[in-house]
């Protein structure tokens, strides 16, 4: 070792980075399984530590046998191990047996372990030297602060350890050089060790005496300064430290006055007065002084009894909600109901709502509108990815850097006790070793408990019953049942095409024009163009992608407007975009002028710039989505299903093919167990009814799997799919495959099946119907028991679609194929058993 010298009875932490030593650690310490493998020899390296020679240096003749207590590896700044070793006894190297991969030598033990177990033998052998050494050691230790646990332990060791072990231990503790420790290590005889260690103790004692004398004189000077400080403050007009202390004292008095005049609860007032008494007695240099003062300032700033007055006019509230948001009738109805009840009962507890719906439908923004309608303060708390329950309840004040939770911080920010709290993305909470924040929310979102919510930092109850909590989520599947039970769930479905057009022209286009510095006199986006953006460039339940596309159009127009301001108009410029020319511009007969035509770059644009389908293609590129339903249903074995996702409804194609084989059913497309079981149900039902529907395989057999393999695929393959609602779609797809008939190109379907051919109800009907409507499908087959869900769909959407309510698979097949899917009539014969 280069760093230090290990003596018997002492403990040292040393770094190992040479190849030989690292190999010793790997081979013996890390791979060894016995106590013997943890004992190694530690020899001081007296050679130059900076030399990079690979040869083994000359070994010091005496070393220390050590027990490796701990091994820690690291790669920074270079690969090395850090060992914690405890010295056992001295040894002398007799012969070096092996140099590689690590040194191995034959050694002889110089001092026996038995000596350390006999505590009274040293007094008889060494007499005066031992007594003299012991007195100096006791004198040295008693000069230190005995209140320190390490010093008190050392004092007990002096009495309990054998005298022959003390020179090595004290030499490793007091301030000595490596050369002095090396001399002690080489002193094999105990008398030599005592003689060499006593001068080191005397030197350390003299140094401590000098240090104590210096400190005493400094304390006397400090007392003298304190004694003359009052006179200095009176005679001089400058600000002194005493004045600063008085200012701090005045701040504490003001803080106490605020506490007494605040409207906090009796329990909180009792706690604050107790803390202010402790603060007065506490010196400012203590770390707890700042913590206590911050706590008291927070308690004063909290709105214990301060609230805003609600605006309860229902007509005005309806106007505000309609101006801010289009559609969302359920949400508006619930807010107006709350206002009506508040008019009748003043002390109504705040409701706890949960808006569940796909992204981009306005769940977060409608929370802000509700606060605006009620005239309350609004505060948003983002819970996505939160995995520490202390974010909700706060930290206890015993921790360093403790702070209150987000609920109390939000109340401090808004300054009232009846705000609107929006708990955003409550379905994306996570668990960790720091607790479950969803469980911490149980107290916050329970009307029977949140009147006495206790934050860990405050440690007193705070009333949250007047807070209006609104949670948002994309799905309820990931919300714990106990938390979901405490909230009133309101479904927020996706928008129809007509609703998106209205939202775009009422809200999105004016917002984008303002963001890009444009005016309606500079750009016109007809509703036909907006419909083209919705159908060809976006496919979503919300309007975020539509908003981005409108922003891209505004940026392109801004470029044209900015360029046109620096160019002179030519007199032979043809006038475009006035009166009837604008209407002809969007017709199919007249060829529209593209916004990016290179022929017109040298001319300023005519105002307003009209955005048509050609301009859309130039700005946004080719359409991203095509109406491909009819093209993909051009051969047997393809059917269209409807699926629900947290992002809204989607149409889903099911493709089937058959080939010669051994009767195997192959399923692809990232399917879950439930969907795989639906596929097996479908093929089993078709096999049992093959004769009835005259379904045969390629060889003409009614056993559909006889020498036939079937492959079912659900595009897109990278998207995980699961659920029972694809059962009727799989049956229709397989029926089309085995009958050779095409499924109607305008039909989509959803429903769970049973082995007896019944169609069971499924969820997400509204989102699925809207997805079919967006894709241009006209006929939808749904379970008969889902008829009640059609009332939630807008009337104009229901008018454009035809719904087939099916109770069994016979009705599904008859509706899915042109001309029906006739089954062979069954002749019921009963043979008499008489």
XYZ file of C-alpha atoms in Angstrom, residues 21-739:
719
model
C -3.516 -6.304 -6.116
C -6.734 -6.201 -8.161
C -6.195 -9.808 -9.193
C -5.695 -10.704 -5.513
C -9.026 -9.075 -4.646
C -10.867 -10.831 -7.472
C -9.377 -14.291 -6.910
C -9.223 -14.460 -3.131
C -11.610 -11.969 -1.562
C -14.482 -11.943 -4.052
C -14.439 -15.638 -4.937
C -13.461 -17.032 -1.547
C -16.111 -18.697 0.576
C -14.301 -19.310 3.880
C -13.105 -16.995 6.641
C -9.536 -17.955 5.766
C -9.898 -16.414 2.305
C -10.610 -12.978 3.845
C -7.198 -12.773 5.563
C -4.487 -11.091 3.473
C -1.078 -9.579 4.090
C -0.664 -5.788 3.973
C 2.912 -4.617 3.379
C 3.965 -0.938 3.140
C 5.306 -0.043 -0.313
C 8.468 1.948 0.276
C 9.200 2.366 -3.440
C 8.230 5.374 -5.592
C 4.449 5.238 -6.036
C 4.623 7.126 -9.368
C 6.731 4.491 -11.099
C 4.883 2.392 -13.688
C 7.245 -0.546 -13.587
C 5.481 -3.908 -13.905
C 8.109 -5.698 -11.840
C 7.294 -6.521 -8.237
C 8.981 -3.903 -5.971
C 11.235 -4.848 -3.119
C 8.909 -5.923 -0.331
C 9.268 -4.485 3.154
C 10.455 -7.245 5.465
C 7.623 -6.812 8.009
C 3.911 -6.533 7.268
C 0.519 -6.875 8.943
C -1.912 -9.740 8.589
C -5.314 -8.118 7.968
C -8.975 -9.147 7.828
C -10.814 -7.696 4.807
C -14.085 -6.371 6.233
C -15.475 -4.658 3.106
C -14.717 -4.545 -0.625
C -16.149 -1.781 -2.859
C -15.437 -1.553 -6.602
C -15.541 1.562 -8.807
C -14.652 2.588 -12.377
C -14.094 6.308 -11.757
C -11.636 7.866 -12.348
C -10.188 4.440 -13.205
C -10.926 0.858 -12.267
C -10.038 0.179 -8.610
C -11.214 -1.475 -5.407
C -11.490 0.153 -1.983
C -10.784 -2.215 0.915
C -11.672 -1.776 4.579
C -9.082 -3.867 6.465
C -8.424 -4.475 10.175
C -4.921 -5.364 11.338
C -4.502 -8.631 13.261
C -0.785 -9.222 13.919
C 2.716 -8.657 12.520
C 4.488 -11.142 10.263
C 7.926 -11.462 8.671
C 8.457 -12.594 5.071
C 10.630 -15.713 4.928
C 10.424 -16.555 1.245
C 8.562 -15.220 -1.801
C 6.886 -18.219 -3.411
C 5.060 -16.660 -6.347
C 4.885 -13.245 -8.028
C 2.090 -13.689 -10.586
C -0.829 -13.286 -10.847
C -0.408 -11.879 -7.332
C 2.411 -12.282 -4.737
C 2.302 -15.299 -2.428
C 4.951 -15.677 0.316
C 5.849 -17.885 3.235
C 5.646 -15.806 6.441
C 6.298 -16.138 10.154
C 4.024 -14.617 12.810
C 5.901 -12.210 15.094
C 3.330 -11.326 17.785
C 0.782 -13.878 18.913
C -2.943 -13.310 19.151
C -2.973 -14.852 22.614
C -1.267 -11.757 23.967
C -4.352 -9.702 23.234
C -6.563 -11.902 25.413
C -4.451 -11.686 28.556
C -5.034 -8.285 30.103
C -2.792 -8.399 33.220
C 0.339 -10.081 31.913
C 1.784 -6.837 30.445
C 1.875 -5.093 33.861
C 4.071 -7.822 35.288
C 6.452 -7.853 32.285
C 6.943 -4.227 31.435
C 6.165 -2.419 34.679
C 7.132 1.237 34.546
C 7.015 1.617 30.738
C 3.499 0.299 30.580
C 2.287 2.480 33.466
C 3.972 5.573 32.015
C 2.407 4.954 28.600
C -1.013 4.397 30.142
C -0.881 7.684 32.106
C 0.046 9.680 28.989
C -2.720 7.966 27.019
C -5.337 8.767 29.692
C -4.107 12.354 29.920
C -4.388 12.747 26.145
C -7.916 11.370 25.957
C -9.200 13.416 28.903
C -8.033 16.612 27.196
C -10.597 15.913 24.485
C -14.359 16.531 24.628
C -15.791 13.539 26.488
C -19.309 14.320 25.240
C -18.280 13.075 21.801
C -19.251 9.368 21.587
C -16.005 8.391 19.825
C -13.885 9.968 22.598
C -15.903 8.257 25.328
C -15.515 4.936 23.559
C -11.745 5.439 23.289
C -11.593 6.137 27.005
C -13.329 2.835 27.756
C -10.960 1.003 25.390
C -7.957 2.208 27.370
C -9.267 0.318 30.392
C -10.552 -2.772 28.597
C -7.852 -3.531 26.019
C -4.604 -5.272 26.963
C -1.671 -2.873 27.384
C 0.412 -4.479 24.627
C -2.257 -3.545 22.047
C -2.389 0.134 23.010
C 0.830 1.410 21.307
C -0.290 0.243 17.865
C -3.853 1.533 18.290
C -2.917 4.977 19.632
C -0.187 5.432 17.033
C -2.807 4.934 14.299
C -5.120 7.504 15.980
C -2.784 10.395 16.858
C -1.154 12.605 14.238
C 1.976 10.816 13.013
C 3.833 10.493 9.736
C 4.005 7.320 7.687
C 7.708 7.057 8.508
C 6.955 7.084 12.243
C 4.262 4.436 11.781
C 6.751 2.357 9.808
C 9.190 2.518 12.709
C 6.474 1.349 15.107
C 5.658 -1.517 12.727
C 9.318 -2.582 12.646
C 9.516 -2.521 16.461
C 8.833 -6.183 17.099
C 9.796 -6.124 20.780
C 7.123 -4.597 23.008
C 9.629 -2.545 25.034
C 10.873 -0.820 21.882
C 7.293 -0.100 20.886
C 6.521 1.595 24.221
C 9.727 3.645 24.120
C 9.027 4.865 20.579
C 5.320 5.638 21.183
C 5.670 7.625 24.441
C 7.432 10.613 22.722
C 4.655 10.695 20.121
C 2.024 10.915 22.875
C 3.939 13.679 24.662
C 4.154 15.670 21.424
C 0.417 15.332 20.843
C -0.362 16.404 24.423
C 1.795 19.546 24.102
C 0.060 20.431 20.853
C -3.376 20.130 22.473
C -2.294 22.310 25.402
C -1.141 25.027 23.026
C -4.421 24.815 21.069
C -6.532 25.090 24.211
C -4.538 28.087 25.386
C -5.143 29.835 22.043
C -8.877 29.160 22.153
C -9.160 30.476 25.731
C -7.546 33.775 24.844
C -9.896 34.143 21.860
C -12.947 33.544 24.077
C -11.738 36.240 26.503
C -11.473 38.693 23.607
C -15.009 37.793 22.500
C -16.355 38.448 26.033
C -14.577 41.812 26.115
C -16.193 42.778 22.770
C -19.638 41.777 24.009
C -19.158 43.825 27.189
C -18.376 47.075 25.339
C -20.948 46.546 22.546
C -23.922 48.357 24.283
C -21.851 51.525 24.801
C -20.685 51.366 21.201
C -24.294 51.157 19.994
C -25.237 54.237 22.050
C -22.275 56.375 21.077
C -22.275 55.627 17.376
C -25.163 56.160 14.991
C -24.201 53.329 12.645
C -26.114 50.024 12.524
C -24.476 47.329 14.652
C -25.081 43.634 15.063
C -27.217 44.326 18.113
C -29.558 46.429 16.013
C -29.837 43.571 13.533
C -30.762 41.252 16.378
C -33.442 43.711 17.451
C -34.785 43.799 13.910
C -35.023 40.010 13.886
C -36.738 40.165 17.261
C -39.225 42.686 15.837
C -39.903 40.290 12.946
C -40.672 37.511 15.394
C -43.005 39.842 17.306
C -44.763 40.783 14.062
C -45.046 37.090 13.170
C -46.615 36.366 16.551
C -49.062 39.219 16.024
C -50.067 37.813 12.619
C -50.579 34.391 14.161
C -52.855 35.758 16.884
C -54.901 37.853 14.452
C -55.239 35.096 11.836
C -58.423 33.082 11.538
C -56.798 29.658 11.809
C -58.399 26.848 13.765
C -57.897 26.437 17.506
C -55.667 23.406 17.029
C -53.462 25.223 14.511
C -53.304 28.339 16.725
C -52.211 26.249 19.705
C -49.428 24.614 17.660
C -48.242 27.969 16.248
C -48.075 29.651 19.648
C -46.058 26.751 20.979
C -43.647 27.015 18.046
C -43.307 30.798 18.413
C -42.263 30.337 22.047
C -39.599 27.871 20.971
C -38.486 30.296 18.248
C -37.935 33.111 20.777
C -35.673 30.928 22.900
C -33.758 29.561 19.926
C -30.489 31.164 18.705
C -30.572 32.239 15.069
C -27.501 30.175 14.247
C -29.387 26.928 14.810
C -30.578 25.232 11.594
C -33.957 24.580 13.205
C -34.533 28.336 13.571
C -35.034 28.816 9.830
C -37.189 25.672 9.567
C -39.496 26.801 12.391
C -39.789 30.306 11.011
C -40.642 29.010 7.506
C -43.291 26.765 9.047
C -44.907 29.629 10.957
C -44.847 31.913 7.904
C -46.598 29.206 5.873
C -49.247 28.772 8.569
C -49.938 32.518 8.496
C -50.143 32.641 4.677
C -52.628 29.771 4.362
C -56.246 30.834 3.630
C -57.858 29.334 6.724
C -61.073 31.312 6.409
C -60.640 33.369 3.238
C -62.830 32.521 0.252
C -64.225 34.055 -2.931
C -67.894 34.668 -3.524
C -69.430 32.409 -6.159
C -71.269 33.806 -9.153
C -74.514 31.841 -9.106
C -76.374 33.338 -12.100
C -77.280 30.355 -14.237
C -77.964 32.330 -17.431
C -74.624 34.112 -17.281
C -72.873 30.814 -16.523
C -74.534 29.142 -19.524
C -73.372 31.969 -21.794
C -69.780 31.728 -20.536
C -69.668 27.942 -20.997
C -71.192 28.109 -24.480
C -68.767 30.819 -25.558
C -65.731 28.900 -24.309
C -66.676 25.379 -25.429
C -68.821 23.875 -28.148
C -70.805 20.676 -27.399
C -69.881 18.982 -24.056
C -73.499 19.041 -22.962
C -72.964 16.630 -20.037
C -70.273 18.793 -18.469
C -72.259 22.001 -18.866
C -75.356 20.367 -17.416
C -73.441 19.166 -14.335
C -71.962 22.638 -13.681
C -75.348 24.319 -13.995
C -76.821 21.745 -11.595
C -74.144 22.610 -9.062
C -74.930 26.324 -9.404
C -78.650 25.699 -8.963
C -78.124 23.671 -5.783
C -75.703 26.320 -4.428
C -78.457 28.897 -4.798
C -80.718 26.755 -2.635
C -78.098 25.628 -0.114
C -75.172 27.876 0.703
C -72.926 25.400 2.555
C -72.831 22.718 -0.152
C -69.653 20.657 -0.225
C -67.580 20.881 -3.383
C -68.231 18.022 -5.821
C -65.434 15.721 -6.924
C -65.696 15.224 -10.684
C -63.623 13.069 -13.011
C -63.654 13.843 -16.737
C -62.722 10.725 -18.708
C -62.119 10.918 -22.420
C -59.531 10.807 -25.216
C -56.787 13.448 -25.510
C -57.566 16.764 -27.141
C -61.300 16.951 -26.346
C -60.918 19.844 -23.878
C -60.985 18.199 -20.440
C -58.323 20.500 -18.997
C -59.558 23.693 -20.654
C -63.138 23.105 -19.541
C -61.884 22.988 -15.935
C -60.493 26.493 -16.391
C -63.817 27.599 -17.870
C -65.689 26.182 -14.865
C -63.510 28.253 -12.530
C -64.178 31.310 -14.684
C -67.912 30.597 -14.626
C -68.014 30.273 -10.838
C -65.738 33.259 -10.299
C -63.208 31.123 -8.414
C -59.446 30.865 -8.470
C -58.010 28.068 -10.631
C -55.011 25.876 -9.880
C -53.747 22.946 -11.952
C -51.803 20.045 -10.427
C -50.133 17.734 -12.956
C -50.091 14.187 -11.565
C -48.647 12.391 -14.587
C -45.649 10.298 -13.487
C -45.919 11.278 -9.783
C -44.667 8.309 -7.759
C -44.104 9.781 -4.281
C -46.942 10.088 -1.802
C -45.118 13.062 -0.261
C -46.096 15.087 -3.344
C -49.678 14.877 -2.078
C -49.254 14.822 1.707
C -45.918 16.633 2.046
C -42.799 15.681 4.022
C -42.500 15.514 7.764
C -40.516 18.411 9.204
C -37.905 16.047 10.615
C -36.443 15.664 7.100
C -33.913 18.044 5.610
C -35.516 20.162 2.881
C -39.047 19.223 3.932
C -41.922 21.054 2.290
C -45.723 20.787 2.145
C -47.535 18.765 -0.487
C -48.991 20.083 -3.722
C -52.458 20.507 -2.245
C -51.302 22.865 0.530
C -48.889 24.633 -1.835
C -51.752 25.201 -4.262
C -53.915 26.723 -1.532
C -51.052 29.003 -0.549
C -50.650 30.061 -4.192
C -54.310 30.909 -4.863
C -54.854 32.452 -1.408
C -58.444 31.206 -0.945
C -59.924 28.038 0.516
C -62.523 27.420 -2.221
C -60.600 27.296 -5.535
C -61.073 24.915 -8.440
C -58.309 22.295 -8.309
C -57.658 20.437 -11.548
C -55.894 17.100 -10.892
C -54.603 16.449 -14.393
C -53.823 12.931 -15.666
C -54.954 11.137 -12.515
C -54.819 7.826 -14.413
C -51.036 8.115 -14.876
C -49.998 7.987 -11.227
C -47.214 5.515 -10.452
C -46.063 3.518 -7.450
C -42.555 3.444 -6.017
C -40.641 2.773 -2.814
C -41.732 6.249 -1.637
C -45.379 5.136 -1.448
C -48.533 5.184 -3.555
C -49.809 8.702 -4.354
C -53.155 7.262 -5.497
C -53.706 5.997 -1.956
C -52.790 9.438 -0.588
C -55.472 10.968 -2.814
C -58.159 8.880 -1.121
C -58.307 11.316 1.785
C -58.182 14.362 -0.487
C -61.028 13.204 -2.761
C -63.371 11.869 -0.090
C -66.060 14.422 0.921
C -66.450 12.663 4.264
C -62.751 12.999 5.113
C -61.260 16.032 3.360
C -62.784 18.495 5.858
C -59.872 17.506 8.115
C -57.059 16.833 5.631
C -53.742 16.534 7.476
C -50.579 17.378 5.589
C -47.423 15.801 7.013
C -45.652 19.166 6.973
C -48.447 21.115 8.700
C -49.341 18.262 11.062
C -52.681 19.993 11.723
C -56.027 19.535 9.991
C -57.041 21.773 7.068
C -60.561 21.987 5.605
C -60.737 21.058 1.892
C -64.504 20.569 1.762
C -65.082 23.845 -0.129
C -62.552 23.034 -2.842
C -64.037 21.944 -6.192
C -61.837 19.041 -7.337
C -61.847 18.110 -11.029
C -59.768 15.131 -12.140
C -58.985 14.267 -15.766
C -58.099 10.876 -17.212
C -57.918 9.101 -20.545
C -59.166 5.812 -19.133
C -60.517 4.453 -15.882
C -58.733 1.111 -16.293
C -55.557 2.297 -14.540
C -57.314 4.193 -11.721
C -57.516 2.145 -8.480
C -61.115 1.096 -7.742
C -61.132 2.755 -4.307
C -60.103 6.091 -5.827
C -62.539 5.760 -8.736
C -65.369 5.101 -6.291
C -64.825 8.518 -4.664
C -65.231 10.470 -7.908
C -68.226 11.257 -10.077
C -67.145 10.021 -13.523
C -68.364 12.019 -16.518
C -67.487 10.596 -19.935
C -66.212 13.117 -22.480
C -66.472 11.434 -25.900
C -64.721 12.483 -29.071
C -66.118 15.060 -31.466
C -68.039 14.390 -34.658
C -66.940 15.949 -37.934
C -69.644 18.610 -37.712
C -68.589 19.475 -34.168
C -64.950 19.734 -35.231
C -65.891 22.113 -38.050
C -67.793 24.330 -35.621
C -64.949 24.242 -33.088
C -62.407 25.099 -35.794
C -64.334 28.148 -37.048
C -65.435 29.365 -33.607
C -62.229 28.860 -31.630
C -59.226 27.338 -33.429
C -59.001 29.535 -36.550
C -59.435 32.857 -34.645
C -56.809 31.690 -32.131
C -54.314 30.766 -34.854
C -54.927 34.037 -36.722
C -54.159 35.969 -33.551
C -51.044 33.903 -32.824
C -49.659 34.496 -36.330
C -50.634 38.160 -36.681
C -53.143 37.593 -39.468
C -56.615 39.004 -40.007
C -59.747 37.555 -41.669
C -59.123 40.040 -44.489
C -55.869 38.235 -45.310
C -56.924 34.562 -45.186
C -60.131 32.634 -45.693
C -60.586 28.964 -44.813
C -63.986 27.682 -46.036
C -65.819 24.943 -44.203
C -65.222 22.622 -47.160
C -61.486 23.034 -46.655
C -61.825 22.437 -42.920
C -63.723 19.231 -43.621
C -60.929 18.159 -45.972
C -58.343 18.743 -43.218
C -60.428 16.732 -40.753
C -61.019 13.748 -43.041
C -57.761 13.596 -44.985
C -55.075 14.959 -42.634
C -56.292 14.050 -39.142
C -57.887 11.007 -37.593
C -58.383 11.678 -33.914
C -61.090 12.044 -31.309
C -59.959 15.531 -30.229
C -58.831 18.606 -32.134
C -55.116 18.927 -31.307
C -53.877 17.655 -34.666
C -56.458 19.864 -36.408
C -55.130 22.856 -34.467
C -51.566 22.056 -35.574
C -52.626 21.745 -39.220
C -54.387 25.120 -39.062
C -51.229 26.583 -37.543
C -49.174 25.234 -40.464
C -51.601 26.879 -42.920
C -51.361 30.211 -41.092
C -47.552 30.075 -41.161
C -47.563 29.478 -44.932
C -49.936 32.399 -45.454
C -47.814 34.590 -43.162
C -44.827 33.948 -45.442
C -46.836 35.032 -48.496
C -48.129 38.141 -46.741
C -44.660 39.112 -45.504
C -43.173 38.655 -48.981
C -46.005 40.602 -50.609
C -45.395 43.641 -48.420
C -41.957 44.100 -50.020
C -43.020 43.647 -53.668
C -44.800 45.985 -56.004
C -48.032 44.888 -57.601
C -48.018 44.698 -61.430
C -50.917 46.317 -63.309
C -51.616 43.217 -65.387
C -52.163 41.132 -62.245
C -55.406 39.180 -62.651
C -57.863 39.815 -59.883
C -58.709 36.682 -58.025
C -60.802 35.982 -54.946
C -63.576 38.597 -55.186
C -67.295 37.939 -55.211
C -68.293 34.976 -57.324
C -64.664 34.194 -58.252
C -64.108 32.951 -54.673
C -66.983 30.528 -55.027
C -65.728 29.319 -58.396
C -62.283 28.915 -56.883
C -63.411 26.010 -54.686
C -65.431 24.249 -57.366
C -64.027 21.261 -59.163
C -64.438 22.766 -62.640
C -62.271 25.844 -62.073
C -58.621 24.993 -61.476
C -57.650 26.667 -58.173
C -54.495 28.643 -57.880
C -51.983 27.050 -55.521
C -50.545 29.150 -52.728
C -47.054 28.014 -53.649
C -47.178 28.421 -57.441
C -43.726 29.444 -58.555
C -45.170 31.639 -61.302
C -46.687 33.972 -58.740
C -43.731 34.316 -56.373
C -42.738 37.605 -57.934
C -46.199 39.078 -57.426
C -47.873 40.146 -54.197
C -50.777 37.902 -53.209
C -54.338 39.066 -53.675
C -56.213 39.489 -50.411
C -57.806 37.510 -48.916
C -55.833 34.363 -49.686
C -58.307 31.528 -50.146
C -57.287 28.081 -48.894
C -58.624 25.338 -51.153
C -57.771 21.670 -51.691
C -54.841 22.479 -53.973
C -53.429 24.869 -51.382
C -53.856 22.182 -48.741
C -51.779 19.756 -50.812
C -49.053 22.364 -51.321
C -48.911 23.307 -47.626
C -49.645 20.056 -45.792
C -48.444 17.605 -48.426
C -50.398 14.673 -49.814
C -53.348 13.426 -47.732
C -52.358 11.180 -44.840
C -55.604 9.189 -44.699
C -57.719 7.868 -47.531
C -61.127 6.295 -47.535
C -59.744 2.817 -48.070
C -62.639 0.801 -46.678
C -64.171 -0.116 -50.026
C -60.760 -0.955 -51.536
C -59.809 -3.324 -48.718
C -63.172 -5.126 -48.849
C -62.753 -6.082 -52.517
C -62.174 -9.780 -51.786
C -63.688 -12.391 -49.469
C -62.253 -12.861 -46.010
C -62.141 -9.190 -44.914
C -64.507 -7.445 -42.470
C -64.531 -4.134 -40.617
C -64.787 -4.049 -36.831
C -64.909 -1.244 -34.303
C -62.463 -0.882 -31.416
C -62.207 1.423 -28.409
C -58.873 2.889 -27.264
C -57.997 5.541 -24.665
C -57.434 7.862 -27.632
C -60.994 7.349 -28.924
C -62.727 4.905 -31.228
C -61.021 3.285 -34.224
C -62.079 1.088 -37.123
C -60.269 -2.249 -37.281
C -59.920 -4.586 -40.243
C -59.936 -8.352 -39.803
C -58.370 -10.413 -42.587
C -58.557 -14.189 -43.019
C -57.020 -16.671 -45.454
C -56.985 -20.427 -45.725
C -54.497 -22.926 -47.130
C -53.864 -26.625 -47.070
C -52.594 -27.866 -43.763
C -53.362 -29.811 -40.617
C -56.295 -27.861 -39.222
C -54.367 -25.193 -37.315
C -55.632 -21.694 -36.474
C -52.955 -18.967 -36.605
C -53.613 -15.559 -35.016
C -51.357 -12.544 -35.590
C -51.518 -8.831 -34.809
C -50.427 -8.475 -31.147
C -53.609 -10.020 -29.733
C -54.493 -10.452 -26.093
C -55.871 -13.609 -24.525
C -59.501 -12.451 -24.671
C -59.341 -11.724 -28.388
C -57.676 -15.080 -29.070
C -60.487 -16.813 -27.222
C -63.014 -14.891 -29.350
C -61.325 -16.253 -32.487
C -61.573 -19.825 -31.200
C -65.222 -19.230 -30.311
C -65.921 -17.949 -33.818
C -64.343 -20.928 -35.627
C -66.078 -23.372 -33.279
C -69.494 -21.781 -33.936
C -68.924 -21.813 -37.705
C -67.810 -25.464 -37.675
C -70.930 -26.465 -35.745
C -73.175 -24.524 -38.191
C -71.299 -25.246 -41.423
C -74.020 -27.500 -42.903
C -76.681 -25.011 -42.006
C -74.978 -22.215 -43.944
C -73.463 -24.511 -46.617
C -69.917 -23.539 -45.680
C -67.200 -25.836 -47.004
C -63.440 -25.907 -47.172
C -61.409 -26.137 -50.360
C -62.076 -29.890 -50.718
C -65.833 -29.453 -50.280
C -65.999 -30.869 -46.762
C -68.252 -29.352 -44.107
C -65.455 -29.837 -41.582
C -63.865 -26.427 -42.122
C -60.530 -27.408 -40.555
C -60.210 -30.721 -42.414
C -56.791 -30.534 -44.115
C -57.109 -26.744 -43.915
C -55.158 -24.134 -41.975
C -56.717 -20.754 -41.196
C -54.764 -17.541 -40.637
C -56.438 -14.531 -39.001
C -54.607 -11.192 -39.039
C -55.527 -7.912 -37.322
C -53.692 -4.881 -38.788
C -51.796 -2.882 -37.641
C -49.432 -5.490 -36.301
C -47.495 -3.163 -33.976
C -50.579 -2.120 -31.947
C -51.621 -4.310 -29.009
C -55.272 -5.380 -29.173
C -57.524 -7.133 -26.707
C -61.158 -7.385 -25.739
C -64.247 -9.430 -26.584
C -65.945 -6.957 -28.953
C -64.289 -8.347 -32.102
C -66.243 -11.633 -31.905
C -68.958 -10.763 -34.479
C -66.318 -9.305 -36.837
C -64.286 -12.543 -36.759
C -67.399 -14.643 -37.449
C -68.343 -12.420 -40.404
C -64.791 -12.500 -41.782
C -64.600 -16.318 -41.616
C -68.097 -16.679 -43.074
C -67.020 -14.491 -45.991
C -63.888 -16.591 -46.439
C -65.627 -19.958 -46.555
C -68.651 -18.774 -48.553
